[in-house]
Each structure stands twice: as C-alpha cells, then as structure tokens.
Amino acid sequence: MDYSAQLIAAETAARKAGAFLRARFHEVHQVDEELAHDIKLRLDKETQALIVESLAAQYPDYSVLGEEGCGAGASADSPQWIIDPIDGTVNYFYGIPIFCVSIALRVGAQTVLGCVYDPMQDECFTVCKGGAPCLNGRPIQVSARTQMAQAVVFIGHGTHDGSGAAGIARFAHVSAQVRKIRILGSAALTLCYIAAGRFDAYIENRINLWDFAAARVILEAAGGACEYTPTSADLLSGSVIAWNGKLPIHAALRTS
Ligand code: IPD
C-alpha cells in the first residue's frame, strides 16, 4: 500500500499548525494545567483541533490518538493518526524556539509514515514506510560515528515523576564517555536530528508514544535504531533509547 497521499496530507496539516504556532510565538499563553515538570497550554488543544480538521477533510474515517485527547474513526480498526501538536511545549511557553509539530499514521501495528515540522527553522522531516527519509525534500541519513568519545548524546528530562531524576543520573554517567551531552526539550526533534546525522543518540526514561512515533519511523528509515520499552499498562508510555545504529550505546549505559 502506498501512503504518499496521506504523507502530503500530514505535511499540509503540520505546516498549517506550524504557521499557527509561529504566528503566536511571542504572545502570552493561557496555561490550562501546570504540573511539576510540564505545562499544558490552551494552544495545545487549539493546534490539535486545527490538525485534526485538516486531516479529517481528506480522511474522515481515520481515528486519532493525540496528546490532547483521542477521536474515534468510523471503525475500530481504521488507520490512526498519532499527533503531538506541540512537542516541546515547555520550550514554547518560555519563548525558546525549539519545538515541533509531530504527526504519524499507524495502520494495525505498523507506523507507515512520519512528519515532524519545526516551524521556526522551517524544517520538515518526512518519510513513508519503505521510502527515503527527507528533510525539506532532501534525503537524510544518520551519522557514521561509531565511538562514544565522538558522540553527542541527548538526555530527556521527562515529565513523569522520577523520570527527570533518572535522566540526570544518566546525564552524569554518560557525560564522562562522550563529547557532549545535551537536553533539547523536544524528543521528536531530537530523534530527527539523529536521523539527519547532527547528533548521535537519545535516552529518556519515560516518554509518551505521540512524542516520538513520527520521529521514530524517520530515524529508522535513516539507518538509526530505536528501542521502546513500554512501562504503562496501555503501552502509551515507556523508555526510549534511540541512536545512529552504530554506537555501543548499551555498553555506555551499563553502570556495573
Ligand atoms: C515532551 C518533550 C520532552 C520530553 C518529554 C515530553 P511535550 O513533550 O518531548 O523533550 O522530555 O518527556 O513529554 O509535553 O512537550 O509534548
């Protein structure tokens, strides 16, 4: 099955949402919910609604799994859009221009396409399963780095209780072995940067499926690898280790 038409629909929706977010970037944003390590904005919901409206115009029967809630499709086993309207919400709220819109399409157990759009850099990462992963239409691939000593590794500071602390412990452990450690604040963009060969690995203790579903399929198509170990009963959140497929990341993470 060819999903290139659905990828065009996803990119169109992501670019519309991105333009909407870019236009509002300097405004004061309404906070719907404030958690210890997270913020939910009214704009998260508005952006997801805009994306769903755009996608549903062409694919009314597809269901939706999104950070801002779900919508049922016509049938239970219909293809499902997995949407994160703003990945990097805390960055966005604090005026840090590192965030993106993330849209994947899942059919059965397979993610068949991914689109991650960074509106501030106008960078759109895309792939259709079986096709070439691209950044603004140009093919991308992971870095050739094989040694931890050359690597730039990202650590996620998660929003769930305890996962930030676990991230910081890893930060300390891994930082001694690599060239640089970073925390970008957007898991989807981080995975796409690994796909594009800019950085080499990403580790987060607990992350939600919509944060990385689209970027994962882009990274894997670019030669990278991503291990997801669900830790919640609904399988919607878990730990992620993503890398260029070449680094000895597991050995580097071992503490004994
Ligand atoms: C968050 C970002 C962040 C990651 C968190 C996510 P959100 O997504 O991806 O990088 O560390 O675990 O929740 O809440 O901004 O969509």
PDB file of C-alpha atoms and ligand atoms in Angstrom:
ATOM      1  CA  MET A   1       0.000   0.000   0.000  1.00  0.00           C
ATOM      2  CA  ASP A   2       1.294   3.456  -0.927  1.00  0.00           C
ATOM      3  CA  TYR A   3       0.824   6.150   1.717  1.00  0.00           C
ATOM      4  CA  SER A   4       2.313   9.101  -0.158  1.00  0.00           C
ATOM      5  CA  ALA A   5      -1.071  10.876  -0.416  1.00  0.00           C
ATOM      6  CA  GLN A   6      -1.503  10.566   3.364  1.00  0.00           C
ATOM      7  CA  LEU A   7       2.026  11.939   3.854  1.00  0.00           C
ATOM      8  CA  ILE A   8       1.142  15.010   1.777  1.00  0.00           C
ATOM      9  CA  ALA A   9      -1.980  15.455   3.947  1.00  0.00           C
ATOM     10  CA  ALA A  10       0.140  15.124   7.118  1.00  0.00           C
ATOM     11  CA  GLU A  11       2.702  17.648   5.871  1.00  0.00           C
ATOM     12  CA  THR A  12      -0.047  20.088   4.880  1.00  0.00           C
ATOM     13  CA  ALA A  13      -1.616  19.797   8.348  1.00  0.00           C
ATOM     14  CA  ALA A  14       1.769  20.088  10.112  1.00  0.00           C
ATOM     15  CA  ARG A  15       2.706  23.198   8.114  1.00  0.00           C
ATOM     16  CA  LYS A  16      -0.689  24.831   8.854  1.00  0.00           C
ATOM     17  CA  ALA A  17      -0.257  24.077  12.559  1.00  0.00           C
ATOM     18  CA  GLY A  18       3.338  25.289  12.447  1.00  0.00           C
ATOM     19  CA  ALA A  19       2.343  28.612  10.877  1.00  0.00           C
ATOM     20  CA  PHE A  20      -0.337  28.998  13.560  1.00  0.00           C
ATOM     21  CA  LEU A  21       2.233  28.380  16.338  1.00  0.00           C
ATOM     22  CA  ARG A  22       4.880  30.611  14.779  1.00  0.00           C
ATOM     23  CA  ALA A  23       2.402  33.497  14.492  1.00  0.00           C
ATOM     24  CA  ARG A  24       1.573  33.204  18.205  1.00  0.00           C
ATOM     25  CA  PHE A  25       5.078  32.511  19.488  1.00  0.00           C
ATOM     26  CA  HIS A  26       5.588  35.913  21.147  1.00  0.00           C
ATOM     27  CA  GLU A  27       2.139  36.096  22.753  1.00  0.00           C
ATOM     28  CA  VAL A  28       1.360  35.426  26.412  1.00  0.00           C
ATOM     29  CA  HIS A  29      -0.149  31.945  26.505  1.00  0.00           C
ATOM     30  CA  GLN A  30      -3.049  30.661  28.529  1.00  0.00           C
ATOM     31  CA  VAL A  31      -1.987  27.793  30.788  1.00  0.00           C
ATOM     32  CA  ASP A  32      -4.665  25.120  31.210  1.00  0.00           C
ATOM     33  CA  GLU A  33      -2.668  22.968  33.608  1.00  0.00           C
ATOM     34  CA  GLU A  34       0.613  23.360  35.437  1.00  0.00           C
ATOM     35  CA  LEU A  35       2.403  20.237  36.662  1.00  0.00           C
ATOM     36  CA  ALA A  36       5.730  19.899  38.455  1.00  0.00           C
ATOM     37  CA  HIS A  37       7.625  19.204  35.202  1.00  0.00           C
ATOM     38  CA  ASP A  38       5.125  20.084  32.499  1.00  0.00           C
ATOM     39  CA  ILE A  39       2.718  22.733  31.237  1.00  0.00           C
ATOM     40  CA  LYS A  40      -0.470  22.258  29.227  1.00  0.00           C
ATOM     41  CA  LEU A  41      -1.432  25.234  27.107  1.00  0.00           C
ATOM     42  CA  ARG A  42      -4.788  26.179  25.643  1.00  0.00           C
ATOM     43  CA  LEU A  43      -2.837  26.401  22.404  1.00  0.00           C
ATOM     44  CA  ASP A  44      -2.017  22.653  22.561  1.00  0.00           C
ATOM     45  CA  LYS A  45      -5.730  21.899  22.220  1.00  0.00           C
ATOM     46  CA  GLU A  46      -6.342  24.565  19.569  1.00  0.00           C
ATOM     47  CA  THR A  47      -3.413  23.317  17.498  1.00  0.00           C
ATOM     48  CA  GLN A  48      -4.531  19.691  17.702  1.00  0.00           C
ATOM     49  CA  ALA A  49      -8.053  20.729  16.641  1.00  0.00           C
ATOM     50  CA  LEU A  50      -6.595  22.527  13.625  1.00  0.00           C
ATOM     51  CA  ILE A  51      -4.528  19.455  12.648  1.00  0.00           C
ATOM     52  CA  VAL A  52      -7.464  17.068  13.076  1.00  0.00           C
ATOM     53  CA  GLU A  53      -9.719  19.326  10.994  1.00  0.00           C
ATOM     54  CA  SER A  54      -7.161  19.450   8.203  1.00  0.00           C
ATOM     55  CA  LEU A  55      -6.602  15.665   8.188  1.00  0.00           C
ATOM     56  CA  ALA A  56     -10.294  14.802   8.544  1.00  0.00           C
ATOM     57  CA  ALA A  57     -11.153  16.853   5.453  1.00  0.00           C
ATOM     58  CA  GLN A  58      -9.433  14.115   3.425  1.00  0.00           C
ATOM     59  CA  TYR A  59      -9.563  11.132   5.764  1.00  0.00           C
ATOM     60  CA  PRO A  60     -12.795  11.367   7.770  1.00  0.00           C
ATOM     61  CA  ASP A  61     -12.728   7.675   8.718  1.00  0.00           C
ATOM     62  CA  TYR A  62      -9.299   7.655  10.353  1.00  0.00           C
ATOM     63  CA  SER A  63      -9.152   7.711  14.136  1.00  0.00           C
ATOM     64  CA  VAL A  64      -6.933  10.000  16.212  1.00  0.00           C
ATOM     65  CA  LEU A  65      -4.613   9.388  19.142  1.00  0.00           C
ATOM     66  CA  GLY A  66      -3.257  12.688  20.320  1.00  0.00           C
ATOM     67  CA  GLU A  67      -1.583  14.308  23.264  1.00  0.00           C
ATOM     68  CA  GLU A  68      -4.728  16.400  23.600  1.00  0.00           C
ATOM     69  CA  GLY A  69      -7.166  13.510  23.532  1.00  0.00           C
ATOM     70  CA  CYS A  70      -8.482  10.991  21.047  1.00  0.00           C
ATOM     71  CA  GLY A  71     -11.184  10.890  18.435  1.00  0.00           C
ATOM     72  CA  ALA A  72     -12.768   7.696  17.166  1.00  0.00           C
ATOM     73  CA  GLY A  73     -12.820   6.878  13.489  1.00  0.00           C
ATOM     74  CA  ALA A  74     -15.644   5.186  11.628  1.00  0.00           C
ATOM     75  CA  SER A  75     -14.404   1.718  12.536  1.00  0.00           C
ATOM     76  CA  ALA A  76     -12.314   0.448  15.434  1.00  0.00           C
ATOM     77  CA  ASP A  77      -9.573  -0.893  13.162  1.00  0.00           C
ATOM     78  CA  SER A  78      -9.339   2.202  10.938  1.00  0.00           C
ATOM     79  CA  PRO A  79      -5.910   3.771  10.381  1.00  0.00           C
ATOM     80  CA  GLN A  80      -4.951   6.071  13.229  1.00  0.00           C
ATOM     81  CA  TRP A  81      -3.205   9.439  13.224  1.00  0.00           C
ATOM     82  CA  ILE A  82      -0.843   9.868  16.189  1.00  0.00           C
ATOM     83  CA  ILE A  83      -0.477  13.576  16.883  1.00  0.00           C
ATOM     84  CA  ASP A  84       1.600  15.752  19.148  1.00  0.00           C
ATOM     85  CA  PRO A  85       0.504  19.326  18.333  1.00  0.00           C
ATOM     86  CA  ILE A  86       3.443  20.905  20.205  1.00  0.00           C
ATOM     87  CA  ASP A  87       6.361  18.679  21.123  1.00  0.00           C
ATOM     88  CA  GLY A  88       8.421  20.927  23.336  1.00  0.00           C
ATOM     89  CA  THR A  89       5.530  22.763  24.998  1.00  0.00           C
ATOM     90  CA  VAL A  90       7.673  23.994  27.885  1.00  0.00           C
ATOM     91  CA  ASN A  91      10.219  25.439  25.430  1.00  0.00           C
ATOM     92  CA  TYR A  92       7.387  27.126  23.522  1.00  0.00           C
ATOM     93  CA  PHE A  93       5.902  28.628  26.672  1.00  0.00           C
ATOM     94  CA  TYR A  94       9.254  30.013  27.841  1.00  0.00           C
ATOM     95  CA  GLY A  95       9.976  31.532  24.418  1.00  0.00           C
ATOM     96  CA  ILE A  96      12.664  29.042  23.426  1.00  0.00           C
ATOM     97  CA  PRO A  97      12.218  28.436  19.678  1.00  0.00           C
ATOM     98  CA  ILE A  98      12.829  24.666  19.832  1.00  0.00           C
ATOM     99  CA  PHE A  99       9.578  22.761  19.339  1.00  0.00           C
ATOM    100  CA  CYS A 100       7.730  20.996  16.558  1.00  0.00           C
ATOM    101  CA  VAL A 101       4.501  19.508  15.291  1.00  0.00           C
ATOM    102  CA  SER A 102       4.530  15.727  15.035  1.00  0.00           C
ATOM    103  CA  ILE A 103       2.149  13.536  13.011  1.00  0.00           C
ATOM    104  CA  ALA A 104       2.396   9.777  12.385  1.00  0.00           C
ATOM    105  CA  LEU A 105      -0.019   7.330  10.794  1.00  0.00           C
ATOM    106  CA  ARG A 106      -0.413   3.871  12.270  1.00  0.00           C
ATOM    107  CA  VAL A 107      -2.095   1.062  10.357  1.00  0.00           C
ATOM    108  CA  GLY A 108      -2.540  -2.024  12.518  1.00  0.00           C
ATOM    109  CA  ALA A 109       0.741  -2.381  14.426  1.00  0.00           C
ATOM    110  CA  GLN A 110       2.801  -0.536  11.799  1.00  0.00           C
ATOM    111  CA  THR A 111       3.667   3.150  11.677  1.00  0.00           C
ATOM    112  CA  VAL A 112       3.527   3.821   7.943  1.00  0.00           C
ATOM    113  CA  LEU A 113       4.542   7.475   7.803  1.00  0.00           C
ATOM    114  CA  GLY A 114       6.010  10.248   9.895  1.00  0.00           C
ATOM    115  CA  CYS A 115       6.089  14.026   9.557  1.00  0.00           C
ATOM    116  CA  VAL A 116       7.863  16.328  12.032  1.00  0.00           C
ATOM    117  CA  TYR A 117       7.763  20.056  11.305  1.00  0.00           C
ATOM    118  CA  ASP A 118       9.874  22.704  13.038  1.00  0.00           C
ATOM    119  CA  PRO A 119       8.148  25.988  12.140  1.00  0.00           C
ATOM    120  CA  MET A 120      10.903  28.268  13.495  1.00  0.00           C
ATOM    121  CA  GLN A 121      13.590  26.725  11.261  1.00  0.00           C
ATOM    122  CA  ASP A 122      11.110  25.806   8.512  1.00  0.00           C
ATOM    123  CA  GLU A 123      12.456  22.252   8.617  1.00  0.00           C
ATOM    124  CA  CYS A 124      10.137  19.416   7.693  1.00  0.00           C
ATOM    125  CA  PHE A 125      11.286  15.831   8.272  1.00  0.00           C
ATOM    126  CA  THR A 126       9.221  13.229   6.438  1.00  0.00           C
ATOM    127  CA  VAL A 127       9.123   9.579   5.498  1.00  0.00           C
ATOM    128  CA  CYS A 128       6.748   6.997   4.094  1.00  0.00           C
ATOM    129  CA  LYS A 129       7.474   3.412   5.174  1.00  0.00           C
ATOM    130  CA  GLY A 130       9.817   1.876   2.604  1.00  0.00           C
ATOM    131  CA  GLY A 131      10.786   5.276   1.179  1.00  0.00           C
ATOM    132  CA  ALA A 132      13.684   7.661   1.717  1.00  0.00           C
ATOM    133  CA  PRO A 133      13.591   9.853   4.831  1.00  0.00           C
ATOM    134  CA  CYS A 134      13.898  13.523   3.890  1.00  0.00           C
ATOM    135  CA  LEU A 135      14.492  16.965   5.335  1.00  0.00           C
ATOM    136  CA  ASN A 136      12.671  19.532   3.206  1.00  0.00           C
ATOM    137  CA  GLY A 137      12.675  17.016   0.362  1.00  0.00           C
ATOM    138  CA  ARG A 138      16.392  16.154   0.552  1.00  0.00           C
ATOM    139  CA  PRO A 139      17.372  12.630   1.679  1.00  0.00           C
ATOM    140  CA  ILE A 140      18.984  12.338   5.124  1.00  0.00           C
ATOM    141  CA  GLN A 141      20.955   9.665   6.929  1.00  0.00           C
ATOM    142  CA  VAL A 142      22.392   9.059  10.382  1.00  0.00           C
ATOM    143  CA  SER A 143      25.976   9.918  11.344  1.00  0.00           C
ATOM    144  CA  ALA A 144      28.826   7.468  10.736  1.00  0.00           C
ATOM    145  CA  ARG A 145      30.179   7.869  14.273  1.00  0.00           C
ATOM    146  CA  THR A 146      30.975   4.571  15.970  1.00  0.00           C
ATOM    147  CA  GLN A 147      32.746   5.702  19.137  1.00  0.00           C
ATOM    148  CA  MET A 148      31.137   7.136  22.213  1.00  0.00           C
ATOM    149  CA  ALA A 149      34.070   9.513  22.601  1.00  0.00           C
ATOM    150  CA  GLN A 150      32.981  11.284  19.385  1.00  0.00           C
ATOM    151  CA  ALA A 151      29.288  11.253  20.119  1.00  0.00           C
ATOM    152  CA  VAL A 152      26.841  13.971  21.085  1.00  0.00           C
ATOM    153  CA  VAL A 153      24.148  12.378  23.203  1.00  0.00           C
ATOM    154  CA  PHE A 154      20.795  13.796  24.285  1.00  0.00           C
ATOM    155  CA  ILE A 155      19.120  13.004  27.543  1.00  0.00           C
ATOM    156  CA  GLY A 156      15.402  13.527  28.079  1.00  0.00           C
ATOM    157  CA  HIS A 157      14.198  15.219  31.231  1.00  0.00           C
ATOM    158  CA  GLY A 158      10.764  13.617  31.315  1.00  0.00           C
ATOM    159  CA  THR A 159       7.552  14.963  32.714  1.00  0.00           C
ATOM    160  CA  HIS A 160       6.604  11.883  34.752  1.00  0.00           C
ATOM    161  CA  ASP A 161       7.578  11.633  38.396  1.00  0.00           C
ATOM    162  CA  GLY A 162      11.086  10.316  38.841  1.00  0.00           C
ATOM    163  CA  SER A 163      11.983  10.286  35.163  1.00  0.00           C
ATOM    164  CA  GLY A 164      13.732  13.658  35.361  1.00  0.00           C
ATOM    165  CA  ALA A 165      15.924  12.403  38.188  1.00  0.00           C
ATOM    166  CA  ALA A 166      16.676   9.196  36.239  1.00  0.00           C
ATOM    167  CA  GLY A 167      17.648  11.367  33.272  1.00  0.00           C
ATOM    168  CA  ILE A 168      20.011  13.444  35.371  1.00  0.00           C
ATOM    169  CA  ALA A 169      21.683  10.301  36.770  1.00  0.00           C
ATOM    170  CA  ARG A 170      22.225   9.099  33.195  1.00  0.00           C
ATOM    171  CA  PHE A 171      23.460  12.538  32.235  1.00  0.00           C
ATOM    172  CA  ALA A 172      26.222  12.215  34.837  1.00  0.00           C
ATOM    173  CA  HIS A 173      27.077   8.637  33.875  1.00  0.00           C
ATOM    174  CA  VAL A 174      27.175   9.141  30.098  1.00  0.00           C
ATOM    175  CA  SER A 175      28.731  12.604  30.066  1.00  0.00           C
ATOM    176  CA  ALA A 176      32.129  11.244  31.067  1.00  0.00           C
ATOM    177  CA  GLN A 177      32.172   8.997  27.970  1.00  0.00           C
ATOM    178  CA  VAL A 178      31.017  11.328  25.211  1.00  0.00           C
ATOM    179  CA  ARG A 179      31.979  14.588  23.541  1.00  0.00           C
ATOM    180  CA  LYS A 180      28.888  16.472  24.635  1.00  0.00           C
ATOM    181  CA  ILE A 181      25.578  15.919  26.381  1.00  0.00           C
ATOM    182  CA  ARG A 182      22.503  17.963  25.515  1.00  0.00           C
ATOM    183  CA  ILE A 183      18.901  18.367  26.609  1.00  0.00           C
ATOM    184  CA  LEU A 184      16.903  19.855  23.723  1.00  0.00           C
ATOM    185  CA  GLY A 185      13.392  19.701  25.220  1.00  0.00           C
ATOM    186  CA  SER A 186      11.706  18.140  22.192  1.00  0.00           C
ATOM    187  CA  ALA A 187      12.011  14.382  21.805  1.00  0.00           C
ATOM    188  CA  ALA A 188      10.628  14.393  18.255  1.00  0.00           C
ATOM    189  CA  LEU A 189      13.147  16.982  17.045  1.00  0.00           C
ATOM    190  CA  THR A 190      15.982  15.181  18.819  1.00  0.00           C
ATOM    191  CA  LEU A 191      15.226  11.916  17.008  1.00  0.00           C
ATOM    192  CA  CYS A 192      15.000  13.772  13.689  1.00  0.00           C
ATOM    193  CA  TYR A 193      18.374  15.414  14.358  1.00  0.00           C
ATOM    194  CA  ILE A 194      19.859  11.950  14.888  1.00  0.00           C
ATOM    195  CA  ALA A 195      18.183  10.862  11.630  1.00  0.00           C
ATOM    196  CA  ALA A 196      19.851  13.812   9.887  1.00  0.00           C
ATOM    197  CA  GLY A 197      23.302  12.931  11.312  1.00  0.00           C
ATOM    198  CA  ARG A 198      23.533  16.033  13.500  1.00  0.00           C
ATOM    199  CA  PHE A 199      23.645  14.134  16.776  1.00  0.00           C
ATOM    200  CA  ASP A 200      24.091  10.531  17.739  1.00  0.00           C
ATOM    201  CA  ALA A 201      21.848   9.211  20.489  1.00  0.00           C
ATOM    202  CA  TYR A 202      18.897   9.955  22.763  1.00  0.00           C
ATOM    203  CA  ILE A 203      17.856   8.365  26.028  1.00  0.00           C
ATOM    204  CA  GLU A 204      14.717   9.079  28.015  1.00  0.00           C
ATOM    205  CA  ASN A 205      13.331   7.133  30.915  1.00  0.00           C
ATOM    206  CA  ARG A 206       9.651   7.737  30.269  1.00  0.00           C
ATOM    207  CA  ILE A 207       8.072   9.298  27.262  1.00  0.00           C
ATOM    208  CA  ASN A 208       4.665   9.176  25.550  1.00  0.00           C
ATOM    209  CA  LEU A 209       4.030   7.466  22.237  1.00  0.00           C
ATOM    210  CA  TRP A 210       2.906  10.670  20.488  1.00  0.00           C
ATOM    211  CA  ASP A 211       6.205  12.358  21.437  1.00  0.00           C
ATOM    212  CA  PHE A 212       8.254  10.051  19.246  1.00  0.00           C
ATOM    213  CA  ALA A 213       6.014   7.928  16.945  1.00  0.00           C
ATOM    214  CA  ALA A 214       6.602  10.039  13.819  1.00  0.00           C
ATOM    215  CA  ALA A 215      10.276  10.709  14.503  1.00  0.00           C
ATOM    216  CA  ARG A 216      10.974   7.040  15.175  1.00  0.00           C
ATOM    217  CA  VAL A 217       9.908   5.926  11.707  1.00  0.00           C
ATOM    218  CA  ILE A 218      12.026   8.745  10.194  1.00  0.00           C
ATOM    219  CA  LEU A 219      15.052   7.732  12.289  1.00  0.00           C
ATOM    220  CA  GLU A 220      14.759   4.023  11.449  1.00  0.00           C
ATOM    221  CA  ALA A 221      14.480   4.774   7.741  1.00  0.00           C
ATOM    222  CA  ALA A 222      17.631   6.922   8.019  1.00  0.00           C
ATOM    223  CA  GLY A 223      19.634   3.970   9.360  1.00  0.00           C
ATOM    224  CA  GLY A 224      19.111   4.577  13.068  1.00  0.00           C
ATOM    225  CA  ALA A 225      17.617   2.381  15.736  1.00  0.00           C
ATOM    226  CA  CYS A 226      15.041   2.983  18.438  1.00  0.00           C
ATOM    227  CA  GLU A 227      14.199   0.687  21.330  1.00  0.00           C
ATOM    228  CA  TYR A 228      10.933   1.400  23.087  1.00  0.00           C
ATOM    229  CA  THR A 229      10.081  -0.431  26.295  1.00  0.00           C
ATOM    230  CA  PRO A 230       6.517   0.339  27.382  1.00  0.00           C
ATOM    231  CA  THR A 231       6.107   0.839  31.122  1.00  0.00           C
ATOM    232  CA  SER A 232       2.406   1.693  31.296  1.00  0.00           C
ATOM    233  CA  ALA A 233      -0.446  -0.831  31.009  1.00  0.00           C
ATOM    234  CA  ASP A 234      -1.895   0.951  27.952  1.00  0.00           C
ATOM    235  CA  LEU A 235       1.558   0.802  26.258  1.00  0.00           C
ATOM    236  CA  LEU A 236       1.353   4.543  25.611  1.00  0.00           C
ATOM    237  CA  SER A 237       4.432   5.481  27.604  1.00  0.00           C
ATOM    238  CA  GLY A 238       7.788   3.903  28.236  1.00  0.00           C
ATOM    239  CA  SER A 239      11.523   4.296  27.971  1.00  0.00           C
ATOM    240  CA  VAL A 240      13.342   5.069  24.743  1.00  0.00           C
ATOM    241  CA  ILE A 241      16.886   4.514  23.589  1.00  0.00           C
ATOM    242  CA  ALA A 242      17.462   5.916  20.105  1.00  0.00           C
ATOM    243  CA  TRP A 243      20.805   6.047  18.330  1.00  0.00           C
ATOM    244  CA  ASN A 244      22.528   6.055  14.976  1.00  0.00           C
ATOM    245  CA  GLY A 245      22.605   2.260  14.966  1.00  0.00           C
ATOM    246  CA  LYS A 246      26.406   2.238  15.215  1.00  0.00           C
ATOM    247  CA  LEU A 247      27.411   3.443  18.686  1.00  0.00           C
ATOM    248  CA  PRO A 248      27.837   0.923  21.527  1.00  0.00           C
ATOM    249  CA  ILE A 249      25.063   2.703  23.398  1.00  0.00           C
ATOM    250  CA  HIS A 250      24.064  -0.213  25.654  1.00  0.00           C
ATOM    251  CA  ALA A 251      27.608  -0.698  26.920  1.00  0.00           C
ATOM    252  CA  ALA A 252      27.824   3.024  27.592  1.00  0.00           C
ATOM    253  CA  LEU A 253      24.644   2.925  29.662  1.00  0.00           C
ATOM    254  CA  ARG A 254      25.785  -0.011  31.789  1.00  0.00           C
ATOM    255  CA  THR A 255      26.629   1.120  35.302  1.00  0.00           C
ATOM    256  CA  SER A 256      28.299  -2.060  36.581  1.00  0.00           C
TER     257      SER A 256
HETATM  258  C1  IPD B   1       7.880  16.489  25.958  1.00  0.00           C
HETATM  259  C2  IPD B   1       9.159  16.684  25.163  1.00  0.00           C
HETATM  260  C3  IPD B   1      10.378  16.496  26.048  1.00  0.00           C
HETATM  261  C4  IPD B   1      10.380  15.144  26.692  1.00  0.00           C
HETATM  262  C5  IPD B   1       9.091  14.932  27.485  1.00  0.00           C
HETATM  263  C6  IPD B   1       7.883  15.128  26.589  1.00  0.00           C
HETATM  264  P1  IPD B   1       5.615  17.689  25.172  1.00  0.00           P
HETATM  265  O1  IPD B   1       6.767  16.547  25.102  1.00  0.00           O
HETATM  266  O2  IPD B   1       9.244  15.782  24.098  1.00  0.00           O
HETATM  267  O3  IPD B   1      11.550  16.572  25.268  1.00  0.00           O
HETATM  268  O4  IPD B   1      11.488  15.048  27.556  1.00  0.00           O
HETATM  269  O5  IPD B   1       9.065  13.613  28.006  1.00  0.00           O
HETATM  270  O6  IPD B   1       6.708  14.972  27.351  1.00  0.00           O
HETATM  271  O7  IPD B   1       4.939  17.527  26.507  1.00  0.00           O
HETATM  272  O8  IPD B   1       6.279  18.991  25.026  1.00  0.00           O
HETATM  273  O9  IPD B   1       4.736  17.333  24.018  1.00  0.00           O
END
